[in-house]
Coordinates of C-alpha atoms and ligand atoms in Angstrom, one line a residue:
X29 CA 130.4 111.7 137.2
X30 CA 129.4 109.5 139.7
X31 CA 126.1 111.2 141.0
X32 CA 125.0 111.5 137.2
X33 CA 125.3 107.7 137.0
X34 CA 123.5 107.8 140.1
X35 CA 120.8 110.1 138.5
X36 CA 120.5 107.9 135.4
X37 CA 120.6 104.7 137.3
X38 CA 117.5 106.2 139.0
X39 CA 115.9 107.2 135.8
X40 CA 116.4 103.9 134.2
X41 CA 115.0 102.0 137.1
X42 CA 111.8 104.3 137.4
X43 CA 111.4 103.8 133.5
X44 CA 111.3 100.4 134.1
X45 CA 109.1 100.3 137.5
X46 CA 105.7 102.3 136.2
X47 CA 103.1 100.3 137.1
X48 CA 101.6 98.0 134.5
X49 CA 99.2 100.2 132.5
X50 CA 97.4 97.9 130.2
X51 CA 95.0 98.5 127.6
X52 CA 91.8 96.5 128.1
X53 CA 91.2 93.4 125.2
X54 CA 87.6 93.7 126.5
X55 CA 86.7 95.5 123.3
X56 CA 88.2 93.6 120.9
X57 CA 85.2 91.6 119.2
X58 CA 87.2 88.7 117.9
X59 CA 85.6 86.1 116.2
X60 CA 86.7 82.1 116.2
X61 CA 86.9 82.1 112.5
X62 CA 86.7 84.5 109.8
X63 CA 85.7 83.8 106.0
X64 CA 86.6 85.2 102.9
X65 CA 84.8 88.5 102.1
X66 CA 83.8 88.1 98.5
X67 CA 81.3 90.1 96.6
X68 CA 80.1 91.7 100.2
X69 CA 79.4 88.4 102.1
X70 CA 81.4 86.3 104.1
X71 CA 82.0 82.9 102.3
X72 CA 83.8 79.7 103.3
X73 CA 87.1 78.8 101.3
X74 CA 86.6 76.3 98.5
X75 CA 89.7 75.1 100.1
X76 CA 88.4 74.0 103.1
X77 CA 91.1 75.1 105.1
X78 CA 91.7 77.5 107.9
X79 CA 95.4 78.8 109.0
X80 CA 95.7 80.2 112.7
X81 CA 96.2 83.6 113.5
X82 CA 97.9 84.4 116.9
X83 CA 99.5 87.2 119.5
X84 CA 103.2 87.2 119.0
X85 CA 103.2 88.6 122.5
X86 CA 102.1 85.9 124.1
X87 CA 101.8 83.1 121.4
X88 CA 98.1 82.3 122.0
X89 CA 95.9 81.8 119.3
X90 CA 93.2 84.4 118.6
X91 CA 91.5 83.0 115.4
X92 CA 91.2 80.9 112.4
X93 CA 91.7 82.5 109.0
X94 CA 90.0 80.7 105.8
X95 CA 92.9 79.9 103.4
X96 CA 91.9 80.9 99.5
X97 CA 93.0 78.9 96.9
X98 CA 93.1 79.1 93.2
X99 CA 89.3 79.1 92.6
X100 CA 88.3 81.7 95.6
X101 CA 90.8 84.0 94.4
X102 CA 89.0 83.2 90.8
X103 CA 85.9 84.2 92.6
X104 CA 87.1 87.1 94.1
X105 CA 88.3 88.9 90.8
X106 CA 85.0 87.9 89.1
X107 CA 83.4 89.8 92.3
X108 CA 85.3 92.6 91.5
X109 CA 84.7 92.5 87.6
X110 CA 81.5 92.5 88.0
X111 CA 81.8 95.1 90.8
X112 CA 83.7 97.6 88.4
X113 CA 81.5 96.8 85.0
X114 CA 78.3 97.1 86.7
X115 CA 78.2 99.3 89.4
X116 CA 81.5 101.3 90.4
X117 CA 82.5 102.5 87.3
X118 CA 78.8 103.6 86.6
X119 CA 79.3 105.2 89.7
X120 CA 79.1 109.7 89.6
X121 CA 82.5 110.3 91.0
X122 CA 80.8 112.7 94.1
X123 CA 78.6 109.5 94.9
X124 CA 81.9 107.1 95.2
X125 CA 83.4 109.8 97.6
X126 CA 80.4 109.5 99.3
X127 CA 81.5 105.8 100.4
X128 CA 84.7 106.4 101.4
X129 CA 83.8 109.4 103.4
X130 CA 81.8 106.8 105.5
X131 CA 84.5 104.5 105.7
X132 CA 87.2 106.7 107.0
X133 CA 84.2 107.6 109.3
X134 CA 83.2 104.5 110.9
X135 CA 86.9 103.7 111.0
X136 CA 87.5 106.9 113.6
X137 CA 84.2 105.5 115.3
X138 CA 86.1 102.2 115.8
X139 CA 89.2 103.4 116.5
X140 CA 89.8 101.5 119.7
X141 CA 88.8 98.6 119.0
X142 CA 90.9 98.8 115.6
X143 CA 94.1 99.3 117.8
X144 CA 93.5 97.2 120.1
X145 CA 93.1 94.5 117.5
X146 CA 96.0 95.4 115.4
X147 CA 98.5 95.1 118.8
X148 CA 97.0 91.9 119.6
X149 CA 97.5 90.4 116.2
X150 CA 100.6 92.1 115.5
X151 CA 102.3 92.7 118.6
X152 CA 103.0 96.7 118.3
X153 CA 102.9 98.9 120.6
X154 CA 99.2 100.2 121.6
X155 CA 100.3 103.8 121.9
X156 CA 101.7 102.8 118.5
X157 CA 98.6 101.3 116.7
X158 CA 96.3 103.6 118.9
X159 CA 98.3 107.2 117.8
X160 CA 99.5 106.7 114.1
X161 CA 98.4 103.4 112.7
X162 CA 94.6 104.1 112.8
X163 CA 94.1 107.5 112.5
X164 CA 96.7 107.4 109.6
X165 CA 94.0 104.7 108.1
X166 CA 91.1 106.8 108.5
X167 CA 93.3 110.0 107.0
X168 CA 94.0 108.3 104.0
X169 CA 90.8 107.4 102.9
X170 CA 89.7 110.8 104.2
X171 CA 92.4 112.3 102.0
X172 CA 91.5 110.2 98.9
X173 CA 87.8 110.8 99.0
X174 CA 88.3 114.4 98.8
X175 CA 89.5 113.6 94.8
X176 CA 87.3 111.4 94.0
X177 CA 85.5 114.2 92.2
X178 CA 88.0 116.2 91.6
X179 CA 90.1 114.0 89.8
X180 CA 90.1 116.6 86.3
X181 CA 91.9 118.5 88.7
X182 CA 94.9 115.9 89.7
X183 CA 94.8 115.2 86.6
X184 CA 94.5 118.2 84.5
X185 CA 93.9 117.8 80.4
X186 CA 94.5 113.8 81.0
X187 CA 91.4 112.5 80.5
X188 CA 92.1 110.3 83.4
X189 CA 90.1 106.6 83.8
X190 CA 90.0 104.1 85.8
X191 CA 92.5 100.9 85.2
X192 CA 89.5 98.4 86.1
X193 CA 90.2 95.3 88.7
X194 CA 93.4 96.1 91.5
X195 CA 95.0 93.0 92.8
X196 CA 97.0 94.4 96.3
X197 CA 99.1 92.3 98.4
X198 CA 100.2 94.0 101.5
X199 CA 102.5 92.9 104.9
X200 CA 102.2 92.8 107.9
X201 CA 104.1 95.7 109.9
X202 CA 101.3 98.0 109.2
X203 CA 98.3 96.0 108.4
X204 CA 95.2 98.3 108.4
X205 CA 97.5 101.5 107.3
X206 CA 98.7 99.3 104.5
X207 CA 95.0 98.6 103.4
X208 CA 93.9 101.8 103.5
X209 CA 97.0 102.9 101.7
X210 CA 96.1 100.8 99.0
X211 CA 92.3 100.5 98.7
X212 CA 91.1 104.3 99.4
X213 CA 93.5 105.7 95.9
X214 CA 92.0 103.0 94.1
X215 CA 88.1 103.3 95.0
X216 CA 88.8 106.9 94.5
X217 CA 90.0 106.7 91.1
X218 CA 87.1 104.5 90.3
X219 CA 88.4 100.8 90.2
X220 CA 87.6 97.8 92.5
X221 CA 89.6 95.9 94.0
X222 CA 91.0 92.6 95.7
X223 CA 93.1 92.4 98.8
X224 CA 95.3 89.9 100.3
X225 CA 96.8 90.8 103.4
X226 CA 99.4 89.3 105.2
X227 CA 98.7 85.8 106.8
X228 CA 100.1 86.9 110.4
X229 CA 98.0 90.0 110.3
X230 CA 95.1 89.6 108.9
X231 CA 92.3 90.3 111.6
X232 CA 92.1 94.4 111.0
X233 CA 91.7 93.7 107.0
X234 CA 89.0 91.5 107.8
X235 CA 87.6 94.1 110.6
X236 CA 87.8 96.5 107.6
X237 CA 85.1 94.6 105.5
X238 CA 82.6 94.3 108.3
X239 CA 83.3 98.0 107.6
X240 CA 82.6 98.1 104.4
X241 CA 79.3 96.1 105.1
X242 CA 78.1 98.6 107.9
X243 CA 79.2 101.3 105.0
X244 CA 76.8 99.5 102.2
X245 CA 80.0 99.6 99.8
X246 CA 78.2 97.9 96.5
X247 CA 79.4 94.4 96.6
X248 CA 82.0 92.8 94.9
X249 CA 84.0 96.7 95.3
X250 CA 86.6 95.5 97.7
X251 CA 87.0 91.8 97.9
X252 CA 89.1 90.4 101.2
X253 CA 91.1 87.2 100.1
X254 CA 93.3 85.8 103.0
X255 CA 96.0 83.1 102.7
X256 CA 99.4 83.0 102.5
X257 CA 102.1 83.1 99.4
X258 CA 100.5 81.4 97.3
X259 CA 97.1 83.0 97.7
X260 CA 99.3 86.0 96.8
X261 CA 100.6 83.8 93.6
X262 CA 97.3 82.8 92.2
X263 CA 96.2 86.9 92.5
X264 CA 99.1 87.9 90.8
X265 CA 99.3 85.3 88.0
X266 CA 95.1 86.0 87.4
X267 CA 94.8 86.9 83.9
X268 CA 91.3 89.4 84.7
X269 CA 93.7 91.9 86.8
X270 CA 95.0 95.5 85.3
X271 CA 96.9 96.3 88.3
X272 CA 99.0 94.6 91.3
X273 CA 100.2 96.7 94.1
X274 CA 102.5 94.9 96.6
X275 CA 104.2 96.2 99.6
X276 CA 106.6 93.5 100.9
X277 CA 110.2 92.0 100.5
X278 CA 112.4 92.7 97.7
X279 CA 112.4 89.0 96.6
X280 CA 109.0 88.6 96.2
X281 CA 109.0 92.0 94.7
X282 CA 111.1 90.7 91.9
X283 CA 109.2 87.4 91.5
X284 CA 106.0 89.4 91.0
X285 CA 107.8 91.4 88.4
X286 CA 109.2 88.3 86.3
X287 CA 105.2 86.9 86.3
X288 CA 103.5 90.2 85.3
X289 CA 106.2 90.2 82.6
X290 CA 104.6 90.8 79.0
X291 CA 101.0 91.3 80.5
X292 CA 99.4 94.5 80.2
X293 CA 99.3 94.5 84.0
X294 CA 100.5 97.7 85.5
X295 CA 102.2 97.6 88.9
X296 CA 103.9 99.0 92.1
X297 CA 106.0 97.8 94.3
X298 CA 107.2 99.7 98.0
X299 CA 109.9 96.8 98.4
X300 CA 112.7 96.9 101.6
X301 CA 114.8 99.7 102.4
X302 CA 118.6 100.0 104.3
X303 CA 117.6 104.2 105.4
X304 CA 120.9 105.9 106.3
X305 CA 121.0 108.4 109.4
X306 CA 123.4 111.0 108.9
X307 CA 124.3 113.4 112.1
X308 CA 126.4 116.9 111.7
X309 CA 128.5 117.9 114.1
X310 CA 126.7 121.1 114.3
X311 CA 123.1 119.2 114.6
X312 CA 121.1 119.3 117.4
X313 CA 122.7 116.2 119.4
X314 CA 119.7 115.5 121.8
X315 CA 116.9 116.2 119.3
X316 CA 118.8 113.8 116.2
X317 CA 119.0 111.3 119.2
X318 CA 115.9 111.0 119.9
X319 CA 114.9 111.0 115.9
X320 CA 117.5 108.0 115.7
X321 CA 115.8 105.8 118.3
X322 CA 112.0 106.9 116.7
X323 CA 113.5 105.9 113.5
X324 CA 114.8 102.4 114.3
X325 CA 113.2 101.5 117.1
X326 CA 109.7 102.5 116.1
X327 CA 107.5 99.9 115.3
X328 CA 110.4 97.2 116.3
X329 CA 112.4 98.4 113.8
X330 CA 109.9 96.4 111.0
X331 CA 109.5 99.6 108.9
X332 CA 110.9 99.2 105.1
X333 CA 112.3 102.7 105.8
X334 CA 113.5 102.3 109.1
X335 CA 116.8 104.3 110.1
X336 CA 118.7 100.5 110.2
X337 CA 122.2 102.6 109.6
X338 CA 123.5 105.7 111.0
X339 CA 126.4 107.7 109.8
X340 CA 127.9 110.0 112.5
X341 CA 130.4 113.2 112.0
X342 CA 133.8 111.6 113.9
X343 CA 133.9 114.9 116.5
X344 CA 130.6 114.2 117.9
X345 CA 131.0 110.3 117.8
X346 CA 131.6 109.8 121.3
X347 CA 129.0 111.6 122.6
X348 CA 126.4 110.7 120.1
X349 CA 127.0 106.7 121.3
X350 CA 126.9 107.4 124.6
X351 CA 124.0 109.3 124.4
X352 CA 121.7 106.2 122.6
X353 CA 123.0 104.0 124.9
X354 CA 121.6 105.8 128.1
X355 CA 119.1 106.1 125.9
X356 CA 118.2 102.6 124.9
X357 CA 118.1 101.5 128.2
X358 CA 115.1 103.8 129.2
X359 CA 112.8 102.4 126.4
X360 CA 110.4 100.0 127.9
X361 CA 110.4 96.7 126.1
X362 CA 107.3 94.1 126.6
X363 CA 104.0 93.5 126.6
X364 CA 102.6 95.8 123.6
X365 CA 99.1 96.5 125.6
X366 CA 100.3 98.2 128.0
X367 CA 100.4 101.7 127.4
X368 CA 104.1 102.5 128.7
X369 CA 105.6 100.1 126.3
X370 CA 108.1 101.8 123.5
X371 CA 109.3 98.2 122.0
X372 CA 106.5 95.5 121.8
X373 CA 106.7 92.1 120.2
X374 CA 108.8 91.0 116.9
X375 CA 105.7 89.9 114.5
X376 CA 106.9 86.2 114.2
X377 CA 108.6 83.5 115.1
X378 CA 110.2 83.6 111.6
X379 CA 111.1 87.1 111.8
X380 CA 112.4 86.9 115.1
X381 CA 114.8 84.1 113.4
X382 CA 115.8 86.4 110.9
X383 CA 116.9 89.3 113.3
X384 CA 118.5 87.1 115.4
X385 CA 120.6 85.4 112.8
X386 CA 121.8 88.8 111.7
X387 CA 122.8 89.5 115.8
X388 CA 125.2 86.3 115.5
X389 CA 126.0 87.5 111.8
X390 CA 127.4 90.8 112.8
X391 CA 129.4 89.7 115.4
X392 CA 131.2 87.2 113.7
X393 CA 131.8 89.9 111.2
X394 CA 133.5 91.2 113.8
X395 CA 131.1 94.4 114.9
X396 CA 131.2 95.1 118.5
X397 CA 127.2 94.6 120.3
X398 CA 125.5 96.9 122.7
X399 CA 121.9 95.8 124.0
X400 CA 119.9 96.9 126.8
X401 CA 120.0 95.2 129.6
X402 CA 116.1 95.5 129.8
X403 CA 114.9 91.9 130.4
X404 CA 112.4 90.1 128.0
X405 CA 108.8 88.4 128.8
X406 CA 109.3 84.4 128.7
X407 CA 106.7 83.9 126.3
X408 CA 106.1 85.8 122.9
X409 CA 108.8 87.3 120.6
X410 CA 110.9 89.7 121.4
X411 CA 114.3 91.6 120.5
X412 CA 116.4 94.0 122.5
X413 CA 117.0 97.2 121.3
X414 CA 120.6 96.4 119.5
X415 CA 123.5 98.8 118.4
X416 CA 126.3 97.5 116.4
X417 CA 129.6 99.3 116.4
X418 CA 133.1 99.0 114.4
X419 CA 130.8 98.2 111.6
X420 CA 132.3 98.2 107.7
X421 CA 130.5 99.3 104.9
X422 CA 131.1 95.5 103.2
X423 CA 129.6 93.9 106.3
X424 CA 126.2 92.2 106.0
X425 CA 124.3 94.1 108.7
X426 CA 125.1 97.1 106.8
X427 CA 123.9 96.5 103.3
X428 CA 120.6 93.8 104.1
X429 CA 117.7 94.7 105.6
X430 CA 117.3 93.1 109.4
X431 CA 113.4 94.2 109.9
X432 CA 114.4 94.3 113.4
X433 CA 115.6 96.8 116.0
X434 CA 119.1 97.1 114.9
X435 CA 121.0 99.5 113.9
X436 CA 124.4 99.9 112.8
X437 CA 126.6 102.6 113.1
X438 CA 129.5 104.1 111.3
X439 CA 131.4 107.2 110.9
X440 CA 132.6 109.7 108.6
X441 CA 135.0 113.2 108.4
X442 CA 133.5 115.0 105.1
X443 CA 130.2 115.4 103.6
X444 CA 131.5 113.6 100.4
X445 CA 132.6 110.4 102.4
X446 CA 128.6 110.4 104.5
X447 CA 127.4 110.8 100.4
X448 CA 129.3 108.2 99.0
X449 CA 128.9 105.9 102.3
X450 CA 125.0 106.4 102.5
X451 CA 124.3 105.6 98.8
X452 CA 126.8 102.3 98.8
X453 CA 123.6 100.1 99.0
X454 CA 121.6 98.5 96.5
X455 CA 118.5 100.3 98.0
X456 CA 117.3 103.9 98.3
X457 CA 113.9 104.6 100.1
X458 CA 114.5 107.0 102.6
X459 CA 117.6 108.9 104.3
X460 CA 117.8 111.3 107.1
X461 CA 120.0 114.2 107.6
X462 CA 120.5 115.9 110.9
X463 CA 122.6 119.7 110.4
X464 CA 121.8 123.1 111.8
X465 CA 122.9 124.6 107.9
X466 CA 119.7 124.5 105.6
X467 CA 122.5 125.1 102.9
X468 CA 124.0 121.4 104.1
X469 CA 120.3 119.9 103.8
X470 CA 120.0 120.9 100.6
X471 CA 123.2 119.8 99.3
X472 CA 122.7 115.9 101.0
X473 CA 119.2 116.0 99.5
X474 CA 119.9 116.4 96.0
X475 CA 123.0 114.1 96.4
X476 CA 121.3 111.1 98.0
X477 CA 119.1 108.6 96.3
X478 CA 116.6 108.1 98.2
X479 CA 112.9 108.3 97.5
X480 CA 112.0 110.3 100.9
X481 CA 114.5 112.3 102.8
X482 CA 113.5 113.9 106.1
X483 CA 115.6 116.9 107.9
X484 CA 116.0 117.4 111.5
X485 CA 112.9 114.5 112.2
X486 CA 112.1 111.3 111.0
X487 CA 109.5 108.9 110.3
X488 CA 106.8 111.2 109.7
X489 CA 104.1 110.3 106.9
X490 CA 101.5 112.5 105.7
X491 CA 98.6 111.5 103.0
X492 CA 99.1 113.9 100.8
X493 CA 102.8 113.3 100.4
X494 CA 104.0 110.4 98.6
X495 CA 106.1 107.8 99.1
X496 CA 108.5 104.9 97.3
X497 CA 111.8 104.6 96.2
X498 CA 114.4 104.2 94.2
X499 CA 116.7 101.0 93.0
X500 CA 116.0 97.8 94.7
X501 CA 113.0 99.5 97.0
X502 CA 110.6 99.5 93.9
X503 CA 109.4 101.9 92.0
X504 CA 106.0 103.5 91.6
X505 CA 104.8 106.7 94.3
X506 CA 101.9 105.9 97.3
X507 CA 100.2 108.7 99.0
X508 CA 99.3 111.8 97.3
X509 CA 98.6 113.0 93.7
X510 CA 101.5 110.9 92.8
X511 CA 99.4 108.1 94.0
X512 CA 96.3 108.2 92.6
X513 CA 98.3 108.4 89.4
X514 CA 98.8 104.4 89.9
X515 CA 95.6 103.6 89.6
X516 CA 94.2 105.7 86.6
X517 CA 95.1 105.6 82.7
X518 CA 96.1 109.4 81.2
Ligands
NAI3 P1 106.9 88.8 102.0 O1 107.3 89.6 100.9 O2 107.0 87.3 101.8 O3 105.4 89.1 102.3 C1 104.6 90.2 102.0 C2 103.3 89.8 101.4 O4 103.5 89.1 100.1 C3 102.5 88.9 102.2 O5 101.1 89.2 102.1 C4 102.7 87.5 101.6 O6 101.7 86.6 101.9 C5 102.8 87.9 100.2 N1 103.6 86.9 99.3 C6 104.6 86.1 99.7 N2 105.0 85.4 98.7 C7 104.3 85.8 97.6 C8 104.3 85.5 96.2 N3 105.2 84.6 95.7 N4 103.5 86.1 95.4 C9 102.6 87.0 95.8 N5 102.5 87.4 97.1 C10 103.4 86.8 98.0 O7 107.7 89.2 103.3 P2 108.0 88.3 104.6 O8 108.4 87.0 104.2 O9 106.8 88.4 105.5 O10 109.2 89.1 105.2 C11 110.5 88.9 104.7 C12 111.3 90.2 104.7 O11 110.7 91.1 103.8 C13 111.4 90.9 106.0 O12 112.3 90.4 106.8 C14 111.6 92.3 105.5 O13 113.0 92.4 105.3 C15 110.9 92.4 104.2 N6 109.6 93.1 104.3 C16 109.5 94.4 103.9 C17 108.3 95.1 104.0 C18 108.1 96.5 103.6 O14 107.4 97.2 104.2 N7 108.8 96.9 102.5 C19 107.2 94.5 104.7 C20 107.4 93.1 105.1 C21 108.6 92.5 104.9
MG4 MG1 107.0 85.3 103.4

């Protein structure tokens, strides 16, 4: 017992001792400021104003963003009217795939510098940004290209059209994947569009319309607004928009469906998620481990279908805790450049608030805490990795959504009980199951509700699979057939 201590000891420590292996900033061309992109130009905010953009890692500034108000979000739709009536929708479909062919091209040619960009405005990991969040972005509008033409096909006997202008808000945990998500179905379908992304990530958005320059997209087809809420108000609330798409919080999910209310404006919404983790006792122990810490941990845990609750089989309980916990102190937590780094930097200073507020929640709700004992950089944001144990269904940091890496576990005897237990929450976006028996998948798939539910793995996206939920996480499918069907009329 004690020379395996020993042996981990050692492991830990040599986890913890690489040498620093940064990423180089170098090619990250920054500017001091960025406009709005409207109509294929860079243009100054009627507003006048500029918010700052900055690393969460470290807390320096790394640009000013122009703020949009009500009259450059007027602009922007116009752009995009005019865009869609003139141009786009004019467009043979073969010679719009033709566009965003290029851009998922010059997006691999930039990959680096992408990454590098998102980490340093975001704070995730670079392996992160550098091995899922770009590529996925290029995939996706690779993906969607390939139906621009074709779209008789998806669509077969449907007559399927356009919708005309797409308002999309998106957030901030996966800001150039969340673009791409959004803007390649709907330029593939044939209607133009207008983006806000989120105000603490909005440099890889804004990187993307340089892209769409270098690409000679027709002006006016994608339209970059930046700005906070109420930019994101003033897009929603504009009468010349057929659809909004939002990925972001459940409450401003359901304020954006009380103001589209009686319009003819169509919408989806990917809103938060409270994914449940269940482990069999006849699973494969190491592999669901490692799928539990990918599932949480990934990303900082700020994934709307992050594993934030795990239910475990009581015979393997003990040995399922103690293995996360040797395992949570391996992960490397700190500076998100540098190439070794599993946990980087919470997003914000206001999300950081958030998790930590649900750290002193839990415990006084009397759920027992296990951290790593990893230390954390002075400056910047950042969160251990965090377990919660003796945790009750009732308890807040079971049913909300932390954003944050925190999970909390719970236990059950019978497949009915991990059921009933992982559907007692008022969302239902994702699950995963981990069993040897493909008869015992099958069973907790169809009993679930959950829009996605992965078996044996976790976290794994594809283009051509869609993706949403059920309940409180929104409704409406990304990714796939099923989302192009958002964006066109049958
Ligand atoms: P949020 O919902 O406020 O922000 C998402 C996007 O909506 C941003 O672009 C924001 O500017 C915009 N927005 C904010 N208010 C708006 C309004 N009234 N009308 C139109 N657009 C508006 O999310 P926030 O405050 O950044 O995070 C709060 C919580 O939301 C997180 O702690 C997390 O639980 C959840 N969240 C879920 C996400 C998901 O992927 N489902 C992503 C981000 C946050
Ligand atoms: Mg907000």
């Amino acid at each position: 017992m004690a020379k395996s201590k020993n042996t981990l000891k050692l492991k830990f420590d040599s986890a913890r001792n690489l040498d620093p292996a940064p990423e180089s900033a170098a090619i990250a061309k920054i500017a001091d400021r960025y406009e709005l992109f409207i109509n294929g130009k860079f243009e100054k905010p009627s507003s006048k104003k500029y918010f700052d953009t900055i690393n969460p890692a470290t807390e320096e500034k790394l640009s000013s963003i122009a703020l949009a108000n009500k009259a450059d979000v007027d602009k922007a739709v116009v752009a995009a009217r005019n865009a869609y009536d003139k141009v786009w929708k004019k467009l043979p479909a073969k010679e719009r795939a033709k566009y965003i062919f290029r851009i998922s091209r010059i997006i691999q040619e930039k990959a680096r510098e992408l990454a590098v960009i998102e980490t340093l405005d975001g704070g995730k990991p670079i392996k992160e940004s550098r091995d899922f969040d770009i590529p996925a972005a290029a995939n996706h509008f690779f993906y969607n290209a390939g139906w621009a033409d074709k779209l008789e096909y998806a669509f077969p006997n449907r007559n399927p059209k356009p919708l005309g202008v797409a308002g999309q808000i998106i957030p901030w945990n996966f800001p150039l994947l969340m673009a791409a998500w959004k803007i390649a179905p709907a330029l593939a379908t044939g209607n133009t569009v207008v983006l806000k992304p989120a105000e603490n990530t909005s440099l890889t958005a804004l990187k993307l319309a340089e892209i769409f320059q270098e690409a000679d997209l027709p002006p006016g087809v994608v339209n970059i607004i930046t700005g906070a809420g109420n930019t994101g108000a003033e897009l929603v609330n504009h009468p010349g928009i057929n659809k909004i798409a939002f990925t972001g919080s459940t409450e401003v999910g359901k304020i954006i469906q009380k103001s589209i209310a009686g319009t003819n404006k169509k919408a989806t919404l990917e809103l938060g998620g409270k994914a449940a983790n269940i482990i069999f006792e006849d699973a494969p122990i190491d592999q669901a481990v490692e799928g539990i810490i990918n599932g949480i941990f990934f990303n900082q845990g700020h994934v709307c279908c992050a594993g934030s609750r795990l239910f475990v089989q009581e015979s393997v309980y003990k040995l399922v805790l103690q293995k996360l916990k040797d395992r949570i102190e391996t992960l490397i937590v700190g500076n998100p450049m540098d190439k070794n780094t599993d946990i980087g930097a919470i997003n914000s200073k206001q999300q950081l608030d958030v998790i930590n507020n649900y750290l002193k929640i839990g415990q006084q709700e009397g759920s027992e805490i296990f951290q790593s004992s990893c230390a954390l950089p002075k400056k910047g944001f950042y969160c251990k990795p965090t377990i919660f144990t003796n945790v009750a269904q009732s308890h807040r940091i079971a049913q909300e959504e932390i954003f944050g890496p925190v999970l909390a576990i719970q236990t059950f005897r019978t497949i009915d009980e991990a059921i009933e237990k992982a559907n007692n929450t008022a969302f239902g976006l994702s699950a995963g199951v981990w069993t040897d028996k493909g008869s015992k998948i099958f069973n907790m798939t169809s009993k679930l509700r959950a829009g996605v539910i992965w078996a044996n793995t976790y976290n794994k996206f594809d283009p051509t699979s869609p993706f949403g939920g059920y309940k409180e996480s929104g409704f409406g499918r990304e990714g796939g057939l099923h989302g192009l069907g958002g964006y066109v009329e049958v």
